[in-house]
PDB file of C-alpha atoms in Angstrom:
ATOM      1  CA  UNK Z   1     -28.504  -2.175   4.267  1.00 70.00           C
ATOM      2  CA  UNK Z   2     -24.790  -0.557   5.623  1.00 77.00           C
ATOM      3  CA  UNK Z   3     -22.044  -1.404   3.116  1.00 86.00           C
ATOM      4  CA  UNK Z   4     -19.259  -2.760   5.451  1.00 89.00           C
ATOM      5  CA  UNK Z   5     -16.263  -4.112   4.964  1.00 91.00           C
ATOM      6  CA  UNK Z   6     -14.440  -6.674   7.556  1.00 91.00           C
ATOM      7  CA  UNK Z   7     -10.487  -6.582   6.962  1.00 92.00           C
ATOM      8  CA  UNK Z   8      -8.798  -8.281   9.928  1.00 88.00           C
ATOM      9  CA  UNK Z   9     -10.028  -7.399  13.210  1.00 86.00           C
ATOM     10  CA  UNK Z  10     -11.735  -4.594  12.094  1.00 91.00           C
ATOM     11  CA  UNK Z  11     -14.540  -2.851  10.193  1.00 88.00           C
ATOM     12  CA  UNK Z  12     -14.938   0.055   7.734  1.00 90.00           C
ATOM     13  CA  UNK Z  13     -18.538   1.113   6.933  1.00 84.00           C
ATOM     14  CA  UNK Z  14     -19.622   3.500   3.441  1.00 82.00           C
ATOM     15  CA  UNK Z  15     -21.416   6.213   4.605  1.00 74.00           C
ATOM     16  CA  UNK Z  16     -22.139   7.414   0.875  1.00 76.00           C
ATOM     17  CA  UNK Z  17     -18.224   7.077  -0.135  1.00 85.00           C
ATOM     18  CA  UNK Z  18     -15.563   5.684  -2.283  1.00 91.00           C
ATOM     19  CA  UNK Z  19     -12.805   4.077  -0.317  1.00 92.00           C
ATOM     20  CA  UNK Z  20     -10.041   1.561  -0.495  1.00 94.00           C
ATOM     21  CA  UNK Z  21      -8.966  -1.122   1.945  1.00 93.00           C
ATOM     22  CA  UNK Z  22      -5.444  -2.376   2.304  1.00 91.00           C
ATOM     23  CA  UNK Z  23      -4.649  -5.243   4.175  1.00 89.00           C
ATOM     24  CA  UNK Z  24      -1.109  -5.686   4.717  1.00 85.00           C
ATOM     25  CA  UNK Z  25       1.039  -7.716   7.018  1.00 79.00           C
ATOM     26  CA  UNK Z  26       1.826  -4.949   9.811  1.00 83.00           C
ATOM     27  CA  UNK Z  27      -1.899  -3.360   9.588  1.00 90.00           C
ATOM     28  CA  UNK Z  28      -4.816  -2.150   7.530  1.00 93.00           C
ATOM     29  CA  UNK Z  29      -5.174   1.038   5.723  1.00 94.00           C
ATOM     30  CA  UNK Z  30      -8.425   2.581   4.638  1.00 95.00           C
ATOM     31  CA  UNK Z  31      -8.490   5.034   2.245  1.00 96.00           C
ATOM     32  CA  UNK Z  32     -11.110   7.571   1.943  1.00 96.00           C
ATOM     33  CA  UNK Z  33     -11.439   8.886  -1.879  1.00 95.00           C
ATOM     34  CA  UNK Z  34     -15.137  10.221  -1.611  1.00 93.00           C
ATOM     35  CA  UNK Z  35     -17.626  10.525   1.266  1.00 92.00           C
ATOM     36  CA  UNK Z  36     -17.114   9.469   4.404  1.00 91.00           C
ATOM     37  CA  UNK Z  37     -16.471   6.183   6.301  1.00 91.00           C
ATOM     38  CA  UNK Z  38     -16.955   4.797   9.361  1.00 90.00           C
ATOM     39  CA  UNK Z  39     -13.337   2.882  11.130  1.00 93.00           C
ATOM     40  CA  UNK Z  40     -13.710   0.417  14.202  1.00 91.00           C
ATOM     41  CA  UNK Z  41     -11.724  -2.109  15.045  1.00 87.00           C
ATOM     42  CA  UNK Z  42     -11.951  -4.977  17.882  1.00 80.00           C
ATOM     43  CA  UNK Z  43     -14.643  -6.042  19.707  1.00 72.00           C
ATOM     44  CA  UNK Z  44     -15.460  -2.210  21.067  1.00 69.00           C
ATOM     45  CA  UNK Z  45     -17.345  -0.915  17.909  1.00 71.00           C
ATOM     46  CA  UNK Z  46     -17.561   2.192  20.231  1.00 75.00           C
ATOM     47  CA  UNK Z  47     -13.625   3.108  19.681  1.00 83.00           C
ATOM     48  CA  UNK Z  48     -14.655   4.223  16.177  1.00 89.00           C
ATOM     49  CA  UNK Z  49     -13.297   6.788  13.971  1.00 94.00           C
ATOM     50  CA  UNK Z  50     -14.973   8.866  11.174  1.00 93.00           C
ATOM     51  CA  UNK Z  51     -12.940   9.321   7.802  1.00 94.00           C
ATOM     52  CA  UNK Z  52     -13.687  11.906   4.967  1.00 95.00           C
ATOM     53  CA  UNK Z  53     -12.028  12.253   1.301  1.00 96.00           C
ATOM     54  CA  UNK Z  54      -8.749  12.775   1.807  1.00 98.00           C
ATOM     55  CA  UNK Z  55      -7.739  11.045   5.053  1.00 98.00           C
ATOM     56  CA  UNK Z  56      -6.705   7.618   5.767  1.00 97.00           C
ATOM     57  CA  UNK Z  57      -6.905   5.644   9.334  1.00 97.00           C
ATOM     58  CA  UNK Z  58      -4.815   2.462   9.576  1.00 95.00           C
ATOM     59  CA  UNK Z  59      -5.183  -0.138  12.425  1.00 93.00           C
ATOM     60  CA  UNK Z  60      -3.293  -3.318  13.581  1.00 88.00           C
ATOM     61  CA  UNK Z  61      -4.798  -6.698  14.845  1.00 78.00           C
ATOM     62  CA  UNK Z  62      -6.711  -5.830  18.128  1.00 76.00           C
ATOM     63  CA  UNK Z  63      -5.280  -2.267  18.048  1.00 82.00           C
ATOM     64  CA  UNK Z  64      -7.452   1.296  18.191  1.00 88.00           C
ATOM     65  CA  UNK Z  65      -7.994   2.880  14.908  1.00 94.00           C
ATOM     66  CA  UNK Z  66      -5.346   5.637  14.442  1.00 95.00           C
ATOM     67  CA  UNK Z  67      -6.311   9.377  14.164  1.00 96.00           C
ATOM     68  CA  UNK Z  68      -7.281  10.372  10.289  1.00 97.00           C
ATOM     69  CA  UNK Z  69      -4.334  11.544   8.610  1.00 97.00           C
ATOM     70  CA  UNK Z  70      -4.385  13.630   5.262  1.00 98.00           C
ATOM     71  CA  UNK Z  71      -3.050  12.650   2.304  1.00 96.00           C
ATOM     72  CA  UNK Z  72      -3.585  12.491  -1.599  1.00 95.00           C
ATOM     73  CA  UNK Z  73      -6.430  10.029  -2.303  1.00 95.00           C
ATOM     74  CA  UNK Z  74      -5.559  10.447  -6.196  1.00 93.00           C
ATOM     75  CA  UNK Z  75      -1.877   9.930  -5.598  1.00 93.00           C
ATOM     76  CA  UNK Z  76      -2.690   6.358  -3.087  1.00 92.00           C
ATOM     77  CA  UNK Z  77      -5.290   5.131  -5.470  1.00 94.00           C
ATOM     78  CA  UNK Z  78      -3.075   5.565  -8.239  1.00 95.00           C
ATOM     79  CA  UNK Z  79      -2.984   1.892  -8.880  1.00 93.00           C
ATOM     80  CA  UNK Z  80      -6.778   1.877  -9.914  1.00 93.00           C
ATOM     81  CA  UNK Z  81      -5.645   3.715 -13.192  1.00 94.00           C
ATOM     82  CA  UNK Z  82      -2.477   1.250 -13.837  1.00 95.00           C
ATOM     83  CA  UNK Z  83       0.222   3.372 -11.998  1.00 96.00           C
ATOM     84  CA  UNK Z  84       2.093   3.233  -8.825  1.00 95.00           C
ATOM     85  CA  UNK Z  85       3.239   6.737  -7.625  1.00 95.00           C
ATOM     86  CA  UNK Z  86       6.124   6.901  -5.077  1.00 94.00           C
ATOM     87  CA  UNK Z  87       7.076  10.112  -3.101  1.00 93.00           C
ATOM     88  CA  UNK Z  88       9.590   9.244  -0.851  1.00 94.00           C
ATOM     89  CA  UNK Z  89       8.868   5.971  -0.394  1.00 94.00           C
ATOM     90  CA  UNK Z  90      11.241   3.535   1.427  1.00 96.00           C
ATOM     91  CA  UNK Z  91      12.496   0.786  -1.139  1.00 97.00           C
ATOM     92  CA  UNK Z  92      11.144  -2.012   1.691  1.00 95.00           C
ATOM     93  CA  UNK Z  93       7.496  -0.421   1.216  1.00 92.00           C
ATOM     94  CA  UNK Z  94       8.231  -0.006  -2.722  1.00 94.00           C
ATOM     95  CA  UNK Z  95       9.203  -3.766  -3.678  1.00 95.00           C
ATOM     96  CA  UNK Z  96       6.041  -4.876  -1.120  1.00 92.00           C
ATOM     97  CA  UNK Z  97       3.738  -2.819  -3.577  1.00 92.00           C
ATOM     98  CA  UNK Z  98       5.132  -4.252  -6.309  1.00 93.00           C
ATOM     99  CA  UNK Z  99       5.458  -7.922  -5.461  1.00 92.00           C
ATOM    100  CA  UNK Z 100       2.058  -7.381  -5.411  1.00 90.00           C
ATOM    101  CA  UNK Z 101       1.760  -7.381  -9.466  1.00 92.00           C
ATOM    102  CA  UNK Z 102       4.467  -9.754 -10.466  1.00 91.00           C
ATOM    103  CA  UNK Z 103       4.766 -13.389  -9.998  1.00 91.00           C
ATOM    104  CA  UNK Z 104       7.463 -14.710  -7.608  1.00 92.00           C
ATOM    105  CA  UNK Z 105       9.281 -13.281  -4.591  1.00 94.00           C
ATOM    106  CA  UNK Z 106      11.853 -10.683  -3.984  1.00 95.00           C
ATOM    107  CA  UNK Z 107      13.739 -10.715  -1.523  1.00 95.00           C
ATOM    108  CA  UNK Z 108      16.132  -7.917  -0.318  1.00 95.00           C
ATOM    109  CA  UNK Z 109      19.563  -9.572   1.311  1.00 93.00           C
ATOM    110  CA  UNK Z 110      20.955  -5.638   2.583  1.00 90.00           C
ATOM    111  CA  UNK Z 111      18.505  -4.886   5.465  1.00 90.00           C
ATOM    112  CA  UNK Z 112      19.740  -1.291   4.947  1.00 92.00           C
ATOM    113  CA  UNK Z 113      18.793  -1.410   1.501  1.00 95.00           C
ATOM    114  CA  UNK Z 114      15.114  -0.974   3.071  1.00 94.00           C
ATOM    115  CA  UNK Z 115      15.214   2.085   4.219  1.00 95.00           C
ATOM    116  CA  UNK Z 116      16.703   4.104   0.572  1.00 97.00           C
ATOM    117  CA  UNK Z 117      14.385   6.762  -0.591  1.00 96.00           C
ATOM    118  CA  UNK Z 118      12.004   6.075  -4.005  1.00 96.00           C
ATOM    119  CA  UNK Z 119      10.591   8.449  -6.129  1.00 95.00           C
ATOM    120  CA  UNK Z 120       8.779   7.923  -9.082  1.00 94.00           C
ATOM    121  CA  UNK Z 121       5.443   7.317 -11.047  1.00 95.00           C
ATOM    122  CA  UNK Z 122       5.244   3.860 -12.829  1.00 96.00           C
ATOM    123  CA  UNK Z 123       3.331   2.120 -15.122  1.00 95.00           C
ATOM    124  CA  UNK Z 124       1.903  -1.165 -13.675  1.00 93.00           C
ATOM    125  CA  UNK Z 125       1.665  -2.965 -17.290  1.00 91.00           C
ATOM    126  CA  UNK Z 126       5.320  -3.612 -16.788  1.00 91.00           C
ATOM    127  CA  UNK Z 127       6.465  -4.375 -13.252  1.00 90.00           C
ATOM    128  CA  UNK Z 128       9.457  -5.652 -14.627  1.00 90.00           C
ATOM    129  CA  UNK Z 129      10.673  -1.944 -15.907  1.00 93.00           C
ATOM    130  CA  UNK Z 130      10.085  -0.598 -11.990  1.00 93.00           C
ATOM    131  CA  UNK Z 131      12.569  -3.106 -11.157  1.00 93.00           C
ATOM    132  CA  UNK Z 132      14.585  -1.787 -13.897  1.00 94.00           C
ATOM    133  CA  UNK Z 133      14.573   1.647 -13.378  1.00 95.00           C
ATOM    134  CA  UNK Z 134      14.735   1.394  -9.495  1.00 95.00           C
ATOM    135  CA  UNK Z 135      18.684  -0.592 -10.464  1.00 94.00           C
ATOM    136  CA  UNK Z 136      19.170   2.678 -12.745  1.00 95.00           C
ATOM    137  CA  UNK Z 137      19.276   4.950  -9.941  1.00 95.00           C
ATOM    138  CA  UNK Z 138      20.144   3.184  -6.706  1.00 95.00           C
ATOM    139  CA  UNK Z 139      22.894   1.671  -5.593  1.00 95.00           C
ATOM    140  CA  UNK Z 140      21.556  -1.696  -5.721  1.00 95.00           C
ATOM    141  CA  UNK Z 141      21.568  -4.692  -7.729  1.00 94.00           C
ATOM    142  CA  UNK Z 142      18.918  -7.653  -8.683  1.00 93.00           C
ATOM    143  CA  UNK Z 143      19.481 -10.691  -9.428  1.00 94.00           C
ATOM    144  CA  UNK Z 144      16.726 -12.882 -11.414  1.00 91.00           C
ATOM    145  CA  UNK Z 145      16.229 -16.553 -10.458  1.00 93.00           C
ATOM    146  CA  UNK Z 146      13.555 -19.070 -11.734  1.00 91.00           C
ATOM    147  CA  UNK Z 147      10.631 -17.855  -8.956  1.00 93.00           C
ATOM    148  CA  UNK Z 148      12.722 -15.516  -7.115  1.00 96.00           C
ATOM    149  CA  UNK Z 149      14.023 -11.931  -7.242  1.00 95.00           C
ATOM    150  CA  UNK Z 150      16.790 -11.175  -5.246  1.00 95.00           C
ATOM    151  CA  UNK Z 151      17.818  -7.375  -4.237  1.00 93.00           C
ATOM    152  CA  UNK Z 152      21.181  -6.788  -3.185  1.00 93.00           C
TER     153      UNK Z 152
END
């Protein structure tokens, strides 16, 4: 039987492959690391898309699966091995990501604090040190409540 995945509206199916998928609020991201997947989203499993190592397709609720793009499977999937790795990464994008490994919220108050460039590898043991080292070299400041992080 077809490995397949359902995320959303959509579905990603292992043809002999390694692959992540990311569900976030704005869309889903599958990630091919080995092999080669099958993308389709809606009710038209005809508007499909074929993904190999190396390529990633994202889609939005009800929307066509994008065009592969290439990218770094190592680098996206970095999180299997305990690290986040940033290249350029806006800071909105970076404190999603790593929300995802701390308890409690944080919440940026400077809108165009969301758009400032990060760069970095981190070690996920310690989420608390990315929020450390991200103060270090931006011009930003967090405050830390009971529950709540608050970026400013």
């Amino acid at each position: 039987r077809p490995f397949i995945v359902l995320a959303e509206d959509g579905r990603t199916r292992a043809i002999g492959t390694q692959f992540d998928v990311d569900i976030r609020s704005e869309n889903v991201a599958v990630t091919v690391i080995e092999g080669v997947v099958s993308v389709s989203s809606g009710s038209d499993s005809s508007n499909r898309v074929i993904t190999k190592a190396n390529q990633r397709v994202r889609y939005g609720a009800y929307g066509a699966p994008s065009p592969p793009e290439s990218i770094d499977a190592e680098k996206e999937t970095a999180w299997r091995r305990g690290k986040l790795i940033f290249d350029h990464r806006t800071l909105g994008d970076v404190v999603v990501e790593i929300a995802r490994y701390r308890s409690g919220r944080i919440i940026i108050l400077n809108e165009g604090l969301r758009s400032l460039p990060v760069t970095g590898v981190f070690d996920l043991t310690d989420p608390e040190s990315i929020l450390r080292t991200i103060e270090e070299t931006l011009p930003v400041q967090f405050t830390h409540l009971p529950f709540v992080t608050v970026l400013r």
